[in-house]
Short mmCIF file of C-alpha atoms and ligand atoms in Angstrom, two decimals:
data_model
loop_
_atom_site.label_atom_id
_atom_site.label_comp_id
_atom_site.label_asym_id
_atom_site.label_seq_id
_atom_site.Cartn_x
_atom_site.Cartn_y
_atom_site.Cartn_z
CA MET A 1 -2.89 10.57 -41.02
CA LYS A 2 -4.79 10.67 -37.73
CA GLN A 3 -8.04 8.76 -37.43
CA LYS A 4 -11.03 11.00 -36.81
CA ILE A 5 -13.52 10.56 -34.00
CA LEU A 6 -16.80 12.43 -33.75
CA ILE A 7 -18.37 12.82 -30.31
CA ILE A 8 -22.04 13.74 -30.17
CA GLU A 9 -22.80 14.46 -26.52
CA ASP A 10 -24.71 17.36 -25.00
CA GLU A 11 -22.97 17.20 -21.62
CA VAL A 12 -19.98 19.38 -22.42
CA SER A 13 -17.95 18.26 -19.39
CA ILE A 14 -18.18 14.61 -20.54
CA ALA A 15 -17.43 15.50 -24.15
CA ASP A 16 -14.40 17.58 -23.12
CA THR A 17 -12.88 14.82 -20.97
CA VAL A 18 -13.40 12.21 -23.69
CA LYS A 19 -11.96 14.58 -26.30
CA TYR A 20 -8.89 15.18 -24.15
CA VAL A 21 -8.22 11.49 -23.59
CA LEU A 22 -8.76 10.62 -27.26
CA GLU A 23 -6.45 13.42 -28.35
CA GLN A 24 -3.81 12.03 -26.00
CA ALA A 25 -4.28 8.73 -27.85
CA LEU A 26 -3.49 10.65 -31.06
CA PHE A 27 -6.95 10.81 -32.56
CA GLU A 28 -8.36 13.89 -34.22
CA VAL A 29 -11.56 14.72 -32.34
CA PHE A 30 -14.66 16.72 -33.25
CA CYS A 31 -17.53 17.48 -30.89
CA ALA A 32 -21.20 18.24 -31.41
CA THR A 33 -23.84 18.82 -28.74
CA THR A 34 -26.90 18.09 -30.88
CA ALA A 35 -27.89 15.50 -33.47
CA GLY A 36 -28.30 18.26 -36.05
CA GLU A 37 -24.78 19.58 -35.56
CA GLY A 38 -23.52 16.00 -35.41
CA GLU A 39 -25.02 15.15 -38.77
CA ARG A 40 -23.38 18.20 -40.33
CA LEU A 41 -19.95 17.19 -38.93
CA LEU A 42 -20.52 13.60 -40.00
CA ARG A 43 -20.91 14.74 -43.61
CA GLN A 44 -18.15 17.30 -43.43
CA GLN A 45 -15.43 15.42 -41.56
CA LYS A 46 -16.24 11.82 -42.48
CA PRO A 47 -15.04 10.44 -39.13
CA ASP A 48 -13.74 6.89 -38.67
CA LEU A 49 -15.80 6.31 -35.54
CA LEU A 50 -18.74 7.91 -33.80
CA VAL A 51 -19.21 8.23 -30.05
CA LEU A 52 -22.92 8.84 -29.68
CA ASP A 53 -24.88 9.82 -26.59
CA ILE A 54 -28.42 8.44 -26.59
CA GLY A 55 -30.03 11.27 -24.64
CA LEU A 56 -29.54 14.18 -26.99
CA PRO A 57 -31.62 17.36 -26.72
CA ASP A 58 -33.04 17.33 -30.25
CA MET A 59 -33.26 13.60 -30.98
CA ASN A 60 -32.82 10.16 -29.46
CA GLY A 61 -29.35 8.86 -30.36
CA LEU A 62 -30.71 5.46 -31.40
CA ASP A 63 -33.14 7.06 -33.85
CA PHE A 64 -30.36 9.24 -35.16
CA TYR A 65 -28.22 6.16 -35.71
CA ARG A 66 -31.05 4.26 -37.35
CA GLU A 67 -31.57 7.06 -39.85
CA LEU A 68 -27.93 7.34 -40.78
CA ARG A 69 -26.59 3.81 -40.55
CA HIS A 70 -27.37 2.97 -44.16
CA GLU A 71 -25.67 6.08 -45.42
CA PHE A 72 -22.55 5.99 -43.25
CA ASP A 73 -20.55 2.84 -42.81
CA LEU A 74 -18.78 3.55 -39.56
CA PRO A 75 -18.62 1.96 -36.12
CA VAL A 76 -20.53 3.58 -33.29
CA ILE A 77 -19.99 3.49 -29.55
CA PHE A 78 -23.10 4.53 -27.68
CA LEU A 79 -23.06 6.38 -24.39
CA THR A 80 -26.01 5.55 -22.21
CA ALA A 81 -27.18 6.42 -18.74
CA ARG A 82 -30.11 4.01 -18.73
CA SER A 83 -29.99 0.23 -18.49
CA ASP A 84 -33.22 -0.26 -20.49
CA GLU A 85 -31.50 1.36 -23.45
CA ILE A 86 -28.79 -1.30 -23.41
CA ASP A 87 -31.21 -3.99 -24.65
CA ARG A 88 -32.03 -1.89 -27.66
CA ILE A 89 -28.36 -1.21 -28.40
CA VAL A 90 -27.42 -4.87 -28.12
CA GLY A 91 -30.28 -5.63 -30.48
CA LEU A 92 -28.75 -3.43 -33.14
CA GLU A 93 -25.83 -5.85 -33.42
CA LEU A 94 -23.77 -4.61 -36.29
CA GLY A 95 -20.70 -6.41 -35.09
CA ALA A 96 -18.48 -3.40 -34.79
CA ASP A 97 -20.61 -1.53 -32.29
CA ASP A 98 -20.21 -1.15 -28.60
CA TYR A 99 -21.66 0.84 -25.74
CA VAL A 100 -20.44 2.39 -22.52
CA SER A 101 -22.68 3.09 -19.53
CA LYS A 102 -22.39 6.34 -17.66
CA PRO A 103 -20.57 7.04 -15.48
CA PHE A 104 -17.53 5.62 -17.29
CA SER A 105 -13.81 6.08 -17.24
CA PRO A 106 -12.62 8.08 -20.26
CA ARG A 107 -9.57 5.83 -20.48
CA GLU A 108 -11.78 2.80 -20.73
CA LEU A 109 -13.69 4.49 -23.52
CA ALA A 110 -10.44 5.28 -25.33
CA ALA A 111 -9.48 1.60 -25.08
CA ARG A 112 -12.87 0.59 -26.50
CA VAL A 113 -12.47 3.06 -29.35
CA LYS A 114 -9.19 1.41 -30.34
CA THR A 115 -10.62 -2.10 -30.10
CA VAL A 116 -13.73 -1.26 -32.09
CA LEU A 117 -11.73 0.49 -34.81
CA ARG A 118 -9.38 -2.47 -35.11
CA ARG A 119 -12.28 -4.92 -35.30
CA PHE A 120 -14.12 -2.76 -37.83
CA VAL A 121 -11.13 -2.51 -40.15
CA GLN A 122 -10.60 -6.27 -39.93
CA SER A 123 -14.23 -7.14 -40.56
CA SER A 124 -14.54 -4.84 -43.56
CA ARG A 125 -11.49 -6.57 -45.01
CA GLU A 126 -12.58 -10.12 -44.26
CA GLU A 127 -16.35 -10.27 -44.30
CA PRO A 128 -18.05 -10.90 -47.61
CA THR A 129 -20.97 -8.64 -48.42
CA ILE A 130 -23.27 -11.62 -48.66
CA LYS A 131 -23.84 -13.53 -45.45
CA ARG A 132 -24.96 -17.13 -45.66
CA ILE A 133 -27.08 -18.28 -42.75
CA ALA A 134 -28.53 -21.78 -43.20
CA ALA A 135 -30.47 -21.62 -46.47
CA PHE A 136 -30.56 -17.81 -46.39
CA GLU A 137 -28.38 -15.41 -48.34
CA TRP A 138 -28.43 -11.96 -46.86
CA ASN A 139 -27.04 -9.01 -48.75
CA GLU A 140 -27.15 -6.03 -46.42
CA GLU A 141 -25.88 -3.56 -48.98
CA CYS A 142 -28.69 -4.40 -51.40
CA ARG A 143 -31.12 -4.96 -48.54
CA SER A 144 -32.10 -8.27 -50.07
CA ILE A 145 -32.61 -11.74 -48.63
CA SER A 146 -32.74 -14.99 -50.57
CA TRP A 147 -34.02 -18.29 -49.25
CA HIS A 148 -33.02 -21.54 -50.96
CA GLY A 149 -31.63 -19.45 -53.79
CA GLU A 150 -34.86 -17.55 -54.36
CA LYS A 151 -34.92 -13.80 -53.74
CA LEU A 152 -37.76 -12.90 -51.36
CA LYS A 153 -40.02 -9.96 -52.11
CA LEU A 154 -40.23 -8.40 -48.66
CA SER A 155 -41.83 -5.20 -47.45
CA ARG A 156 -39.61 -2.82 -45.49
CA ASN A 157 -40.85 -4.08 -42.12
CA GLU A 158 -40.62 -7.73 -43.15
CA TYR A 159 -37.06 -7.18 -44.30
CA ALA A 160 -36.16 -5.40 -41.07
CA LEU A 161 -37.76 -8.11 -38.94
CA LEU A 162 -36.13 -11.00 -40.76
CA SER A 163 -32.75 -9.19 -40.64
CA VAL A 164 -32.99 -9.01 -36.86
CA LEU A 165 -33.62 -12.77 -36.66
CA LEU A 166 -30.83 -13.50 -39.14
CA SER A 167 -28.35 -11.39 -37.20
CA HIS A 168 -28.56 -13.91 -34.32
CA PRO A 169 -29.75 -17.36 -35.31
CA GLY A 170 -31.09 -19.16 -32.26
CA ARG A 171 -31.50 -16.06 -30.18
CA ILE A 172 -35.07 -15.53 -29.00
CA TYR A 173 -36.49 -12.06 -29.46
CA SER A 174 -39.67 -10.94 -27.74
CA ARG A 175 -42.29 -9.22 -29.86
CA ARG A 176 -41.48 -5.94 -28.18
CA GLN A 177 -37.76 -6.31 -28.88
CA LEU A 178 -38.42 -7.15 -32.51
CA MET A 179 -40.66 -4.16 -32.85
CA GLU A 180 -38.26 -1.77 -31.18
CA ILE A 181 -35.30 -2.95 -33.18
CA ALA A 182 -36.96 -3.35 -36.54
CA TRP A 183 -39.71 -0.73 -36.66
CA GLU A 184 -39.01 2.90 -37.25
CA GLU A 185 -41.95 3.96 -35.10
CA PRO A 186 -42.33 1.19 -32.53
CA GLU A 187 -44.62 3.32 -30.36
CA ALA A 188 -47.24 3.44 -33.08
CA SER A 189 -47.40 -0.33 -33.56
CA MET A 190 -49.07 -3.08 -31.62
CA GLU A 191 -47.10 -6.15 -30.62
CA ARG A 192 -49.57 -8.19 -32.64
CA THR A 193 -48.24 -6.46 -35.75
CA VAL A 194 -45.11 -8.57 -35.28
CA ASP A 195 -47.21 -11.73 -35.46
CA THR A 196 -48.83 -10.48 -38.66
CA HIS A 197 -45.46 -9.81 -40.24
CA VAL A 198 -44.03 -13.15 -39.16
CA LYS A 199 -47.08 -14.75 -40.74
CA THR A 200 -46.53 -13.00 -44.07
CA ILE A 201 -42.80 -13.78 -43.98
CA ARG A 202 -43.58 -17.44 -43.31
CA ALA A 203 -45.99 -17.51 -46.25
CA LYS A 204 -43.29 -16.09 -48.53
CA LEU A 205 -40.72 -18.61 -47.27
CA LYS A 206 -43.19 -21.44 -47.66
CA ALA A 207 -43.78 -20.50 -51.27
CA VAL A 208 -40.10 -21.34 -51.85
CA CYS A 209 -39.58 -24.26 -49.49
CA LYS A 210 -41.84 -26.11 -47.03
CA GLU A 211 -39.33 -26.05 -44.20
CA ASP A 212 -40.06 -23.33 -41.58
CA PRO A 213 -36.89 -21.72 -40.21
CA ILE A 214 -38.72 -19.39 -37.79
CA VAL A 215 -39.51 -20.83 -34.38
CA THR A 216 -42.37 -19.48 -32.27
CA HIS A 217 -41.55 -19.46 -28.58
CA ARG A 218 -44.86 -19.39 -26.80
CA GLY A 219 -45.08 -16.53 -24.34
CA PHE A 220 -41.72 -15.13 -25.48
CA GLY A 221 -41.39 -14.41 -29.14
CA TYR A 222 -39.48 -15.67 -32.14
CA SER A 223 -36.09 -16.92 -33.21
CA LEU A 224 -34.43 -18.28 -36.28
CA SER A 225 -33.99 -22.00 -35.69
CA1 CA Z 306 -27.26 13.51 -22.77
#
């Protein structure tokens, strides 16, 4: 059976070229020009991979992805025309994801699609649901994090923020990055909100074990040690 690819892209000329090339590579391809139509096809066709434009007429592609990523377990390749969007995509880091900057060669995209699909199939076979990072146990499916064997009671934002840090131990995230990746409405929050959340997370960690795994980088932001 052919693997299914869904393309959500409002520029029909781009979508058509990509569709053509992917069909040549023996994929079954569906196209939507809006997030709304895309969501309908996502439910109906259950594609194996999503090619998602960020600048959609009815919704930002990243917000669309954020809303649906917990419901649909499929790899996504983002199409972006803006370099500032790339930071946010990289921050999403779900392992199987990728992005392509416009203008791009459709053949290159087809090659990426194959690579990402291969990697995704492998990782769903190999990776355990529970990730162990230092003294943390992170269960993404249950949205729960334990620290030194103790399950932490985290608010939604605390969970999201700690997940971002756990996804890349050692990587330093600025407050703005943390907010944009973790918050559902980053525009409505102040960067200081991040400090407040880190403080409450630290207090919860400290209640379990004195060691502090979160490092403050003065003038930059935070990382997991
Ligand atoms: Ca667009």
